[in-house]
């Protein structure tokens, strides 16, 4: 499940964040479960109609969990994030360095700013997003490489680069370091390492 996104991105909110939603929809109907469920249904309906009141509640939930809805990211932010995810594959698979100058050259070739001022602004925003996402991905890489369960899986399959494969899964938001995700990954390894019958 994704770990960075808003309610619309199916983020798994913490209990603390979910209390905001619960308090909002049940305040008027304390003790009346049926009315609370009905109110929750209305809340979700308002949400999908992009009601400002609903968006305010979700922003407060997002703020508690430190996340950002995908649809609130600028096109340049999305480009930098996507480029870095690809760069981390090349880094983990081929040993290539992750270079901010290559990213800047890529962004300039895509956006083609028409003035020096535009180029300067693009460089500034690209650098800011690069630092933001590169820092986040480095932390995920470190978290994976120090996770006892991942390291144990690596010991069980020394012929495979389990640690970096799982780290890449974290970077591209396909895995997290939860017990459930680690169990799924372990099952995938068992399938991968099982000899195929002729």
Short mmCIF file of N, CA and C in Angstrom, two decimals:
data_model
loop_
_atom_site.label_atom_id
_atom_site.label_comp_id
_atom_site.label_asym_id
_atom_site.label_seq_id
_atom_site.Cartn_x
_atom_site.Cartn_y
_atom_site.Cartn_z
N UNK A 1 0.84 -1.18 0.00
CA UNK A 1 0.00 0.00 0.00
C UNK A 1 0.88 1.24 0.00
N UNK A 2 0.44 2.30 -0.67
CA UNK A 2 1.24 3.51 -0.73
C UNK A 2 1.37 4.13 0.65
N UNK A 3 2.46 4.75 0.86
CA UNK A 3 2.69 5.41 2.13
C UNK A 3 2.78 6.91 2.00
N UNK A 4 2.70 7.39 0.78
CA UNK A 4 2.71 8.84 0.62
C UNK A 4 1.56 9.24 -0.26
N UNK A 5 0.58 9.87 0.31
CA UNK A 5 -0.57 10.30 -0.44
C UNK A 5 -1.64 10.77 0.49
N UNK A 6 -2.75 11.21 -0.07
CA UNK A 6 -3.86 11.67 0.73
C UNK A 6 -4.93 10.59 0.81
N UNK A 7 -6.06 10.90 1.40
CA UNK A 7 -7.15 9.93 1.53
C UNK A 7 -7.53 9.36 0.16
N UNK A 8 -7.50 10.22 -0.86
CA UNK A 8 -7.82 9.78 -2.21
C UNK A 8 -6.75 8.86 -2.78
N UNK A 9 -5.55 8.90 -2.22
CA UNK A 9 -4.47 8.02 -2.65
C UNK A 9 -4.44 6.73 -1.83
N UNK A 10 -5.47 6.48 -1.04
CA UNK A 10 -5.61 5.29 -0.20
C UNK A 10 -4.45 5.17 0.78
N UNK A 11 -4.13 6.27 1.41
CA UNK A 11 -3.11 6.23 2.46
C UNK A 11 -3.69 5.55 3.70
N UNK A 12 -2.89 4.75 4.38
CA UNK A 12 -3.32 4.11 5.62
C UNK A 12 -3.00 5.06 6.77
N UNK A 13 -4.01 5.84 7.18
CA UNK A 13 -3.81 6.84 8.21
C UNK A 13 -3.58 6.22 9.58
N UNK A 14 -2.82 6.93 10.41
CA UNK A 14 -2.59 6.49 11.78
C UNK A 14 -3.88 6.68 12.58
N UNK A 15 -3.95 6.00 13.73
CA UNK A 15 -5.12 6.15 14.60
C UNK A 15 -5.30 7.60 15.04
N UNK A 16 -4.20 8.28 15.31
CA UNK A 16 -4.25 9.67 15.74
C UNK A 16 -4.90 10.54 14.66
N UNK A 17 -4.50 10.31 13.40
CA UNK A 17 -5.08 11.09 12.30
C UNK A 17 -6.55 10.73 12.09
N UNK A 18 -6.89 9.44 12.20
CA UNK A 18 -8.27 9.00 11.99
C UNK A 18 -9.22 9.58 13.05
N UNK A 19 -8.68 9.90 14.23
CA UNK A 19 -9.51 10.51 15.27
C UNK A 19 -10.09 11.84 14.81
N UNK A 20 -9.35 12.57 13.96
CA UNK A 20 -9.86 13.84 13.42
C UNK A 20 -11.15 13.59 12.64
N UNK A 21 -11.11 12.58 11.76
CA UNK A 21 -12.29 12.24 10.97
C UNK A 21 -13.41 11.75 11.86
N UNK A 22 -13.08 10.85 12.79
CA UNK A 22 -14.11 10.29 13.68
C UNK A 22 -14.79 11.39 14.49
N UNK A 23 -14.00 12.27 15.07
CA UNK A 23 -14.56 13.35 15.90
C UNK A 23 -15.45 14.26 15.08
N UNK A 24 -15.04 14.53 13.83
CA UNK A 24 -15.79 15.43 12.97
C UNK A 24 -17.16 14.86 12.60
N UNK A 25 -17.21 13.56 12.25
CA UNK A 25 -18.47 12.99 11.76
C UNK A 25 -19.37 12.46 12.87
N UNK A 26 -18.83 12.30 14.08
CA UNK A 26 -19.67 11.71 15.14
C UNK A 26 -20.00 12.66 16.27
N UNK A 27 -19.49 13.89 16.22
CA UNK A 27 -19.68 14.84 17.32
C UNK A 27 -21.17 15.07 17.63
N UNK A 28 -21.96 15.25 16.58
CA UNK A 28 -23.38 15.59 16.77
C UNK A 28 -24.24 14.37 17.10
N UNK A 29 -23.71 13.17 16.84
CA UNK A 29 -24.55 11.96 16.98
C UNK A 29 -23.95 10.96 17.95
N UNK A 30 -23.45 11.45 19.06
CA UNK A 30 -22.80 10.60 20.05
C UNK A 30 -23.77 9.51 20.53
N UNK A 31 -23.30 8.27 20.48
CA UNK A 31 -24.13 7.15 20.93
C UNK A 31 -25.06 6.59 19.87
N UNK A 32 -25.22 7.28 18.75
CA UNK A 32 -26.12 6.82 17.69
C UNK A 32 -25.28 6.33 16.51
N UNK A 33 -24.94 5.02 16.53
CA UNK A 33 -24.04 4.44 15.51
C UNK A 33 -24.61 4.59 14.10
N UNK A 34 -25.92 4.38 13.97
CA UNK A 34 -26.55 4.46 12.64
C UNK A 34 -26.39 5.86 12.05
N UNK A 35 -26.59 6.88 12.88
CA UNK A 35 -26.45 8.26 12.43
C UNK A 35 -24.98 8.57 12.11
N UNK A 36 -24.06 8.00 12.91
CA UNK A 36 -22.63 8.23 12.65
C UNK A 36 -22.23 7.66 11.30
N UNK A 37 -22.72 6.47 10.97
CA UNK A 37 -22.43 5.84 9.68
C UNK A 37 -23.01 6.68 8.55
N UNK A 38 -24.24 7.17 8.75
CA UNK A 38 -24.87 8.02 7.74
C UNK A 38 -24.05 9.30 7.53
N UNK A 39 -23.60 9.89 8.64
CA UNK A 39 -22.81 11.11 8.56
C UNK A 39 -21.48 10.86 7.86
N UNK A 40 -20.88 9.70 8.13
CA UNK A 40 -19.63 9.33 7.46
C UNK A 40 -19.86 9.21 5.95
N UNK A 41 -20.99 8.60 5.57
CA UNK A 41 -21.34 8.49 4.15
C UNK A 41 -21.46 9.86 3.49
N UNK A 42 -22.10 10.81 4.19
CA UNK A 42 -22.22 12.16 3.66
C UNK A 42 -20.86 12.83 3.54
N UNK A 43 -19.99 12.56 4.54
CA UNK A 43 -18.64 13.13 4.49
C UNK A 43 -17.91 12.65 3.24
N UNK A 44 -17.98 11.34 2.98
CA UNK A 44 -17.30 10.80 1.80
C UNK A 44 -17.89 11.35 0.51
N UNK A 45 -19.20 11.55 0.48
CA UNK A 45 -19.84 12.14 -0.69
C UNK A 45 -19.32 13.56 -0.91
N UNK A 46 -19.23 14.33 0.19
CA UNK A 46 -18.68 15.69 0.10
C UNK A 46 -17.23 15.66 -0.37
N UNK A 47 -16.51 14.66 0.12
CA UNK A 47 -15.10 14.52 -0.25
C UNK A 47 -14.95 14.39 -1.76
N UNK A 48 -15.73 13.49 -2.35
CA UNK A 48 -15.60 13.25 -3.79
C UNK A 48 -16.13 14.42 -4.62
N UNK A 49 -16.91 15.27 -4.02
CA UNK A 49 -17.36 16.48 -4.72
C UNK A 49 -16.42 17.65 -4.45
N UNK A 50 -15.31 17.35 -3.75
CA UNK A 50 -14.29 18.35 -3.44
C UNK A 50 -14.83 19.51 -2.63
N UNK A 51 -15.66 19.18 -1.66
CA UNK A 51 -16.19 20.17 -0.74
C UNK A 51 -15.05 20.77 0.08
N UNK A 52 -15.03 22.09 0.21
CA UNK A 52 -13.94 22.78 0.92
C UNK A 52 -13.85 22.34 2.38
N UNK A 53 -14.98 22.10 3.01
CA UNK A 53 -14.99 21.67 4.41
C UNK A 53 -14.33 20.29 4.55
N UNK A 54 -14.65 19.38 3.63
CA UNK A 54 -14.05 18.03 3.65
C UNK A 54 -12.55 18.10 3.38
N UNK A 55 -12.17 18.95 2.42
CA UNK A 55 -10.75 19.08 2.10
C UNK A 55 -9.96 19.61 3.29
N UNK A 56 -10.58 20.51 4.07
CA UNK A 56 -9.93 21.07 5.24
C UNK A 56 -9.65 19.97 6.27
N UNK A 57 -10.62 19.08 6.47
CA UNK A 57 -10.46 17.97 7.42
C UNK A 57 -9.33 17.05 6.95
N UNK A 58 -9.32 16.73 5.65
CA UNK A 58 -8.30 15.83 5.11
C UNK A 58 -6.91 16.47 5.22
N UNK A 59 -6.83 17.77 4.96
CA UNK A 59 -5.54 18.45 5.09
C UNK A 59 -5.01 18.36 6.52
N UNK A 60 -5.91 18.47 7.49
CA UNK A 60 -5.50 18.35 8.89
C UNK A 60 -5.00 16.94 9.18
N UNK A 61 -5.68 15.92 8.61
CA UNK A 61 -5.25 14.52 8.76
C UNK A 61 -3.89 14.32 8.09
N UNK A 62 -3.73 14.87 6.89
CA UNK A 62 -2.47 14.77 6.15
C UNK A 62 -1.33 15.41 6.94
N UNK A 63 -1.63 16.56 7.55
CA UNK A 63 -0.62 17.29 8.31
C UNK A 63 -0.11 16.46 9.49
N UNK A 64 -1.01 15.76 10.17
CA UNK A 64 -0.62 14.91 11.30
C UNK A 64 0.31 13.80 10.84
N UNK A 65 0.01 13.19 9.68
CA UNK A 65 0.82 12.08 9.19
C UNK A 65 1.98 12.53 8.30
N UNK A 66 2.10 13.85 8.06
CA UNK A 66 3.20 14.38 7.27
C UNK A 66 3.19 13.91 5.83
N UNK A 67 2.02 13.89 5.19
CA UNK A 67 1.91 13.42 3.81
C UNK A 67 1.32 14.50 2.92
N UNK A 68 1.36 14.24 1.61
CA UNK A 68 0.89 15.21 0.63
C UNK A 68 0.14 14.46 -0.46
N UNK A 69 -1.06 14.91 -0.79
CA UNK A 69 -1.86 14.26 -1.83
C UNK A 69 -1.14 14.34 -3.17
N UNK A 70 -1.21 13.25 -3.96
CA UNK A 70 -0.56 13.23 -5.27
C UNK A 70 -1.05 14.37 -6.15
N UNK A 71 -2.38 14.62 -6.09
CA UNK A 71 -2.93 15.64 -6.99
C UNK A 71 -2.58 17.06 -6.55
N UNK A 72 -1.91 17.22 -5.40
CA UNK A 72 -1.50 18.56 -4.99
C UNK A 72 -0.05 18.84 -5.38
N UNK A 73 0.62 17.85 -5.98
CA UNK A 73 2.00 18.04 -6.42
C UNK A 73 2.02 18.75 -7.77
N UNK A 74 3.00 19.64 -7.93
CA UNK A 74 3.15 20.33 -9.20
C UNK A 74 3.71 19.35 -10.24
N UNK A 75 3.52 19.64 -11.53
CA UNK A 75 4.09 18.77 -12.57
C UNK A 75 5.60 18.60 -12.42
N UNK A 76 6.32 19.69 -12.06
CA UNK A 76 7.76 19.58 -11.89
C UNK A 76 8.14 18.69 -10.71
N UNK A 77 7.39 18.79 -9.64
CA UNK A 77 7.65 17.93 -8.48
C UNK A 77 7.47 16.46 -8.87
N UNK A 78 6.41 16.16 -9.62
CA UNK A 78 6.17 14.79 -10.07
C UNK A 78 7.29 14.30 -10.98
N UNK A 79 7.78 15.19 -11.87
CA UNK A 79 8.87 14.82 -12.78
C UNK A 79 10.15 14.48 -12.00
N UNK A 80 10.46 15.31 -11.00
CA UNK A 80 11.66 15.07 -10.20
C UNK A 80 11.53 13.76 -9.43
N UNK A 81 10.38 13.53 -8.83
CA UNK A 81 10.16 12.29 -8.07
C UNK A 81 10.31 11.07 -8.98
N UNK A 82 9.70 11.11 -10.16
CA UNK A 82 9.77 10.00 -11.11
C UNK A 82 11.21 9.79 -11.59
N UNK A 83 11.90 10.88 -11.92
CA UNK A 83 13.29 10.78 -12.38
C UNK A 83 14.16 10.14 -11.30
N UNK A 84 13.98 10.57 -10.05
CA UNK A 84 14.79 10.03 -8.96
C UNK A 84 14.51 8.55 -8.71
N UNK A 85 13.26 8.15 -8.85
CA UNK A 85 12.93 6.72 -8.68
C UNK A 85 13.67 5.89 -9.73
N UNK A 86 13.71 6.40 -10.96
CA UNK A 86 14.45 5.70 -12.02
C UNK A 86 15.95 5.74 -11.75
N UNK A 87 16.44 6.88 -11.26
CA UNK A 87 17.87 7.02 -10.95
C UNK A 87 18.28 6.06 -9.83
N UNK A 88 17.39 5.86 -8.86
CA UNK A 88 17.72 4.93 -7.78
C UNK A 88 17.77 3.49 -8.28
N UNK A 89 16.97 3.16 -9.29
CA UNK A 89 17.09 1.83 -9.89
C UNK A 89 18.48 1.67 -10.49
N UNK A 90 18.90 2.67 -11.29
CA UNK A 90 20.22 2.61 -11.91
C UNK A 90 21.34 2.56 -10.86
N UNK A 91 21.13 3.27 -9.78
CA UNK A 91 22.11 3.30 -8.69
C UNK A 91 22.22 1.92 -8.02
N UNK A 92 21.08 1.32 -7.70
CA UNK A 92 21.07 0.03 -7.00
C UNK A 92 21.43 -1.12 -7.92
N UNK A 93 21.06 -1.02 -9.19
CA UNK A 93 21.31 -2.12 -10.13
C UNK A 93 22.68 -2.02 -10.79
N UNK A 94 23.02 -0.81 -11.23
CA UNK A 94 24.26 -0.65 -12.00
C UNK A 94 25.37 0.08 -11.28
N UNK A 95 25.09 0.57 -10.06
CA UNK A 95 26.12 1.26 -9.30
C UNK A 95 26.37 2.69 -9.74
N UNK A 96 25.47 3.25 -10.55
CA UNK A 96 25.65 4.62 -11.03
C UNK A 96 25.38 5.63 -9.91
N UNK A 97 26.06 6.76 -9.99
CA UNK A 97 25.84 7.84 -9.01
C UNK A 97 24.56 8.59 -9.36
N UNK A 98 23.91 9.11 -8.34
CA UNK A 98 22.72 9.93 -8.55
C UNK A 98 23.19 11.38 -8.62
N UNK A 99 23.00 11.99 -9.79
CA UNK A 99 23.58 13.30 -10.06
C UNK A 99 22.50 14.37 -10.23
N UNK A 100 22.59 15.41 -9.41
CA UNK A 100 21.67 16.53 -9.52
C UNK A 100 21.87 17.25 -10.85
N UNK A 101 23.10 17.32 -11.34
CA UNK A 101 23.36 18.02 -12.61
C UNK A 101 22.68 17.30 -13.79
N UNK A 102 22.63 15.95 -13.76
CA UNK A 102 21.91 15.21 -14.80
C UNK A 102 20.42 15.50 -14.74
N UNK A 103 19.90 15.59 -13.51
CA UNK A 103 18.48 15.92 -13.34
C UNK A 103 18.19 17.31 -13.88
N UNK A 104 19.04 18.29 -13.56
CA UNK A 104 18.85 19.66 -14.06
C UNK A 104 18.86 19.70 -15.59
N UNK A 105 19.80 18.99 -16.20
CA UNK A 105 19.88 18.94 -17.66
C UNK A 105 18.61 18.33 -18.24
N UNK A 106 18.11 17.27 -17.59
CA UNK A 106 16.88 16.61 -18.04
C UNK A 106 15.69 17.58 -17.95
N UNK A 107 15.57 18.27 -16.81
CA UNK A 107 14.43 19.18 -16.61
C UNK A 107 14.47 20.34 -17.61
N UNK A 108 15.66 20.85 -17.87
CA UNK A 108 15.78 21.95 -18.85
C UNK A 108 15.40 21.46 -20.25
N UNK A 109 15.79 20.23 -20.59
CA UNK A 109 15.46 19.69 -21.92
C UNK A 109 13.95 19.43 -22.07
N UNK A 110 13.29 19.12 -20.97
CA UNK A 110 11.83 18.86 -21.02
C UNK A 110 11.03 20.16 -21.01
N UNK A 111 11.37 21.06 -20.09
CA UNK A 111 10.60 22.30 -19.90
C UNK A 111 10.96 23.36 -20.94
N UNK A 112 12.23 23.41 -21.33
CA UNK A 112 12.73 24.41 -22.29
C UNK A 112 12.33 25.84 -21.89
N UNK A 113 12.85 26.33 -20.76
CA UNK A 113 12.51 27.70 -20.35
C UNK A 113 12.96 28.71 -21.40
N UNK A 114 12.11 29.72 -21.63
CA UNK A 114 12.37 30.68 -22.71
C UNK A 114 13.23 31.86 -22.29
N UNK A 115 13.51 31.99 -21.00
CA UNK A 115 14.33 33.12 -20.54
C UNK A 115 15.29 32.64 -19.45
N UNK A 116 16.28 33.50 -19.16
CA UNK A 116 17.23 33.18 -18.09
C UNK A 116 16.53 33.14 -16.74
N UNK A 117 15.53 34.03 -16.57
CA UNK A 117 14.76 34.05 -15.32
C UNK A 117 14.00 32.74 -15.14
N UNK A 118 13.41 32.28 -16.24
CA UNK A 118 12.68 31.00 -16.20
C UNK A 118 13.61 29.84 -15.89
N UNK A 119 14.80 29.89 -16.47
CA UNK A 119 15.80 28.84 -16.24
C UNK A 119 16.24 28.84 -14.77
N UNK A 120 16.41 30.04 -14.23
CA UNK A 120 16.83 30.20 -12.83
C UNK A 120 15.77 29.63 -11.89
N UNK A 121 14.50 29.95 -12.16
CA UNK A 121 13.40 29.45 -11.34
C UNK A 121 13.31 27.93 -11.42
N UNK A 122 13.49 27.39 -12.62
CA UNK A 122 13.44 25.94 -12.81
C UNK A 122 14.57 25.26 -12.04
N UNK A 123 15.76 25.83 -12.11
CA UNK A 123 16.90 25.27 -11.37
C UNK A 123 16.64 25.27 -9.87
N UNK A 124 16.05 26.37 -9.38
CA UNK A 124 15.76 26.49 -7.95
C UNK A 124 14.75 25.42 -7.51
N UNK A 125 13.63 25.33 -8.24
CA UNK A 125 12.60 24.37 -7.84
C UNK A 125 13.09 22.92 -7.99
N UNK A 126 13.83 22.66 -9.06
CA UNK A 126 14.37 21.31 -9.29
C UNK A 126 15.32 20.91 -8.16
N UNK A 127 16.19 21.83 -7.78
CA UNK A 127 17.14 21.55 -6.70
C UNK A 127 16.41 21.30 -5.39
N UNK A 128 15.39 22.09 -5.13
CA UNK A 128 14.61 21.93 -3.88
C UNK A 128 13.92 20.57 -3.85
N UNK A 129 13.28 20.20 -4.96
CA UNK A 129 12.60 18.89 -5.02
C UNK A 129 13.61 17.75 -4.98
N UNK A 130 14.75 17.94 -5.64
CA UNK A 130 15.80 16.91 -5.62
C UNK A 130 16.23 16.64 -4.18
N UNK A 131 16.51 17.70 -3.43
CA UNK A 131 16.96 17.54 -2.05
C UNK A 131 15.88 16.88 -1.19
N UNK A 132 14.64 17.29 -1.40
CA UNK A 132 13.52 16.74 -0.63
C UNK A 132 13.37 15.23 -0.87
N UNK A 133 13.29 14.83 -2.14
CA UNK A 133 13.06 13.41 -2.46
C UNK A 133 14.31 12.57 -2.28
N UNK A 134 15.47 13.12 -2.61
CA UNK A 134 16.69 12.34 -2.43
C UNK A 134 16.91 12.04 -0.95
N UNK A 135 16.64 13.00 -0.09
CA UNK A 135 16.76 12.80 1.35
C UNK A 135 15.79 11.71 1.82
N UNK A 136 14.55 11.79 1.32
CA UNK A 136 13.54 10.80 1.68
C UNK A 136 13.95 9.39 1.24
N UNK A 137 14.44 9.27 0.00
CA UNK A 137 14.83 7.96 -0.54
C UNK A 137 16.07 7.41 0.16
N UNK A 138 17.00 8.30 0.51
CA UNK A 138 18.19 7.86 1.26
C UNK A 138 17.79 7.26 2.61
N UNK A 139 16.83 7.91 3.26
CA UNK A 139 16.36 7.41 4.56
C UNK A 139 15.69 6.05 4.41
N UNK A 140 14.93 5.87 3.34
CA UNK A 140 14.28 4.57 3.09
C UNK A 140 15.34 3.50 2.85
N UNK A 141 16.36 3.85 2.09
CA UNK A 141 17.45 2.92 1.80
C UNK A 141 18.16 2.51 3.10
N UNK A 142 18.44 3.49 3.93
CA UNK A 142 19.10 3.21 5.21
C UNK A 142 18.21 2.36 6.11
N UNK A 143 16.93 2.71 6.17
CA UNK A 143 15.98 1.95 7.00
C UNK A 143 15.94 0.49 6.58
N UNK A 144 15.95 0.27 5.27
CA UNK A 144 15.90 -1.10 4.76
C UNK A 144 17.19 -1.85 5.07
N UNK A 145 18.31 -1.18 4.89
CA UNK A 145 19.61 -1.84 5.08
C UNK A 145 19.94 -2.11 6.54
N UNK A 146 19.15 -1.55 7.45
CA UNK A 146 19.36 -1.82 8.88
C UNK A 146 18.21 -2.61 9.49
N UNK A 147 17.24 -3.02 8.66
CA UNK A 147 16.09 -3.76 9.16
C UNK A 147 16.48 -5.22 9.41
N UNK A 148 16.31 -5.70 10.64
CA UNK A 148 16.72 -7.06 11.01
C UNK A 148 16.06 -8.13 10.15
N UNK A 149 14.79 -7.94 9.85
CA UNK A 149 14.06 -8.95 9.08
C UNK A 149 14.57 -9.02 7.64
N UNK A 150 14.85 -7.86 7.06
CA UNK A 150 15.38 -7.82 5.69
C UNK A 150 16.77 -8.45 5.68
N UNK A 151 17.59 -8.13 6.68
CA UNK A 151 18.94 -8.70 6.76
C UNK A 151 18.89 -10.22 6.94
N UNK A 152 17.90 -10.70 7.67
CA UNK A 152 17.73 -12.15 7.85
C UNK A 152 17.36 -12.81 6.52
N UNK A 153 16.48 -12.16 5.76
CA UNK A 153 16.12 -12.67 4.42
C UNK A 153 17.35 -12.71 3.52
N UNK A 154 18.20 -11.68 3.64
CA UNK A 154 19.43 -11.63 2.84
C UNK A 154 20.33 -12.81 3.17
N UNK A 155 20.45 -13.15 4.45
CA UNK A 155 21.27 -14.30 4.87
C UNK A 155 20.74 -15.61 4.31
N UNK A 156 19.40 -15.71 4.23
CA UNK A 156 18.78 -16.94 3.72
C UNK A 156 19.02 -17.11 2.22
N UNK A 157 19.18 -16.01 1.52
CA UNK A 157 19.36 -16.05 0.05
C UNK A 157 20.60 -15.24 -0.33
N UNK A 158 21.80 -15.72 0.00
CA UNK A 158 23.02 -14.94 -0.24
C UNK A 158 23.33 -14.70 -1.72
N UNK A 159 22.74 -15.51 -2.61
CA UNK A 159 23.00 -15.34 -4.05
C UNK A 159 22.24 -14.15 -4.63
N UNK A 160 21.25 -13.65 -3.91
CA UNK A 160 20.41 -12.57 -4.41
C UNK A 160 20.62 -11.29 -3.60
N UNK A 161 20.43 -10.16 -4.25
CA UNK A 161 20.57 -8.86 -3.57
C UNK A 161 19.21 -8.47 -2.98
N UNK A 162 18.82 -9.18 -1.94
CA UNK A 162 17.52 -8.99 -1.31
C UNK A 162 17.39 -7.59 -0.72
N UNK A 163 18.43 -7.14 -0.04
CA UNK A 163 18.37 -5.85 0.67
C UNK A 163 18.08 -4.70 -0.28
N UNK A 164 18.82 -4.62 -1.38
CA UNK A 164 18.62 -3.50 -2.31
C UNK A 164 17.31 -3.66 -3.09
N UNK A 165 16.91 -4.89 -3.36
CA UNK A 165 15.63 -5.11 -4.05
C UNK A 165 14.48 -4.62 -3.18
N UNK A 166 14.55 -4.94 -1.89
CA UNK A 166 13.49 -4.48 -0.99
C UNK A 166 13.55 -2.96 -0.82
N UNK A 167 14.77 -2.42 -0.75
CA UNK A 167 14.93 -0.97 -0.63
C UNK A 167 14.30 -0.26 -1.83
N UNK A 168 14.48 -0.83 -3.04
CA UNK A 168 13.87 -0.23 -4.22
C UNK A 168 12.35 -0.28 -4.12
N UNK A 169 11.83 -1.37 -3.57
CA UNK A 169 10.38 -1.46 -3.35
C UNK A 169 9.89 -0.36 -2.42
N UNK A 170 10.68 -0.02 -1.41
CA UNK A 170 10.33 1.09 -0.50
C UNK A 170 10.36 2.42 -1.25
N UNK A 171 11.40 2.60 -2.06
CA UNK A 171 11.58 3.87 -2.77
C UNK A 171 10.44 4.14 -3.74
N UNK A 172 9.97 3.10 -4.42
CA UNK A 172 8.89 3.31 -5.40
C UNK A 172 7.50 3.10 -4.79
N UNK A 173 7.43 3.06 -3.46
CA UNK A 173 6.16 3.00 -2.72
C UNK A 173 5.38 1.71 -2.92
N UNK A 174 6.07 0.61 -3.19
CA UNK A 174 5.39 -0.67 -3.33
C UNK A 174 5.42 -1.48 -2.03
N UNK A 175 6.40 -1.20 -1.19
CA UNK A 175 6.54 -1.89 0.10
C UNK A 175 6.75 -0.88 1.20
N UNK A 176 6.58 -1.37 2.43
CA UNK A 176 6.97 -0.62 3.61
C UNK A 176 7.66 -1.61 4.53
N UNK A 177 8.22 -1.15 5.62
CA UNK A 177 8.91 -2.09 6.52
C UNK A 177 7.94 -2.62 7.58
N UNK A 178 6.72 -2.93 7.15
CA UNK A 178 5.73 -3.53 8.05
C UNK A 178 5.89 -5.06 7.98
N UNK A 179 5.43 -5.74 9.02
CA UNK A 179 5.49 -7.20 9.04
C UNK A 179 4.73 -7.80 7.86
N UNK A 180 3.57 -7.22 7.55
CA UNK A 180 2.75 -7.73 6.45
C UNK A 180 3.48 -7.66 5.12
N UNK A 181 4.07 -6.48 4.82
CA UNK A 181 4.79 -6.32 3.55
C UNK A 181 6.02 -7.23 3.49
N UNK A 182 6.71 -7.38 4.62
CA UNK A 182 7.88 -8.27 4.65
C UNK A 182 7.47 -9.73 4.44
N UNK A 183 6.31 -10.12 4.96
CA UNK A 183 5.81 -11.49 4.74
C UNK A 183 5.50 -11.71 3.27
N UNK A 184 4.87 -10.71 2.62
CA UNK A 184 4.57 -10.84 1.19
C UNK A 184 5.86 -10.97 0.39
N UNK A 185 6.83 -10.15 0.72
CA UNK A 185 8.11 -10.19 0.00
C UNK A 185 8.81 -11.53 0.20
N UNK A 186 8.76 -12.05 1.42
CA UNK A 186 9.36 -13.35 1.71
C UNK A 186 8.72 -14.45 0.86
N UNK A 187 7.40 -14.38 0.70
CA UNK A 187 6.69 -15.36 -0.13
C UNK A 187 7.09 -15.22 -1.59
N UNK A 188 7.29 -13.97 -2.03
CA UNK A 188 7.73 -13.75 -3.41
C UNK A 188 9.11 -14.35 -3.64
N UNK A 189 9.99 -14.23 -2.64
CA UNK A 189 11.34 -14.81 -2.74
C UNK A 189 11.26 -16.32 -2.84
N UNK A 190 10.36 -16.92 -2.06
CA UNK A 190 10.20 -18.38 -2.09
C UNK A 190 9.77 -18.83 -3.48
N UNK A 191 8.86 -18.09 -4.09
CA UNK A 191 8.42 -18.42 -5.46
C UNK A 191 9.58 -18.23 -6.44
N UNK A 192 10.29 -17.12 -6.28
CA UNK A 192 11.40 -16.79 -7.18
C UNK A 192 12.52 -17.83 -7.10
N UNK A 193 12.82 -18.30 -5.92
CA UNK A 193 13.96 -19.21 -5.74
C UNK A 193 13.59 -20.69 -5.90
N UNK A 194 12.29 -20.97 -6.05
CA UNK A 194 11.87 -22.37 -6.25
C UNK A 194 12.25 -22.80 -7.66
N UNK A 195 12.85 -23.96 -7.76
CA UNK A 195 13.24 -24.47 -9.08
C UNK A 195 11.99 -24.81 -9.88
N UNK A 196 11.98 -24.36 -11.12
CA UNK A 196 10.84 -24.62 -11.99
C UNK A 196 10.88 -26.06 -12.47
N UNK A 197 9.74 -26.71 -12.34
CA UNK A 197 9.68 -28.11 -12.78
C UNK A 197 9.56 -28.16 -14.29
N UNK A 198 10.26 -29.12 -14.88
CA UNK A 198 10.27 -29.25 -16.35
C UNK A 198 8.96 -29.79 -16.87
#
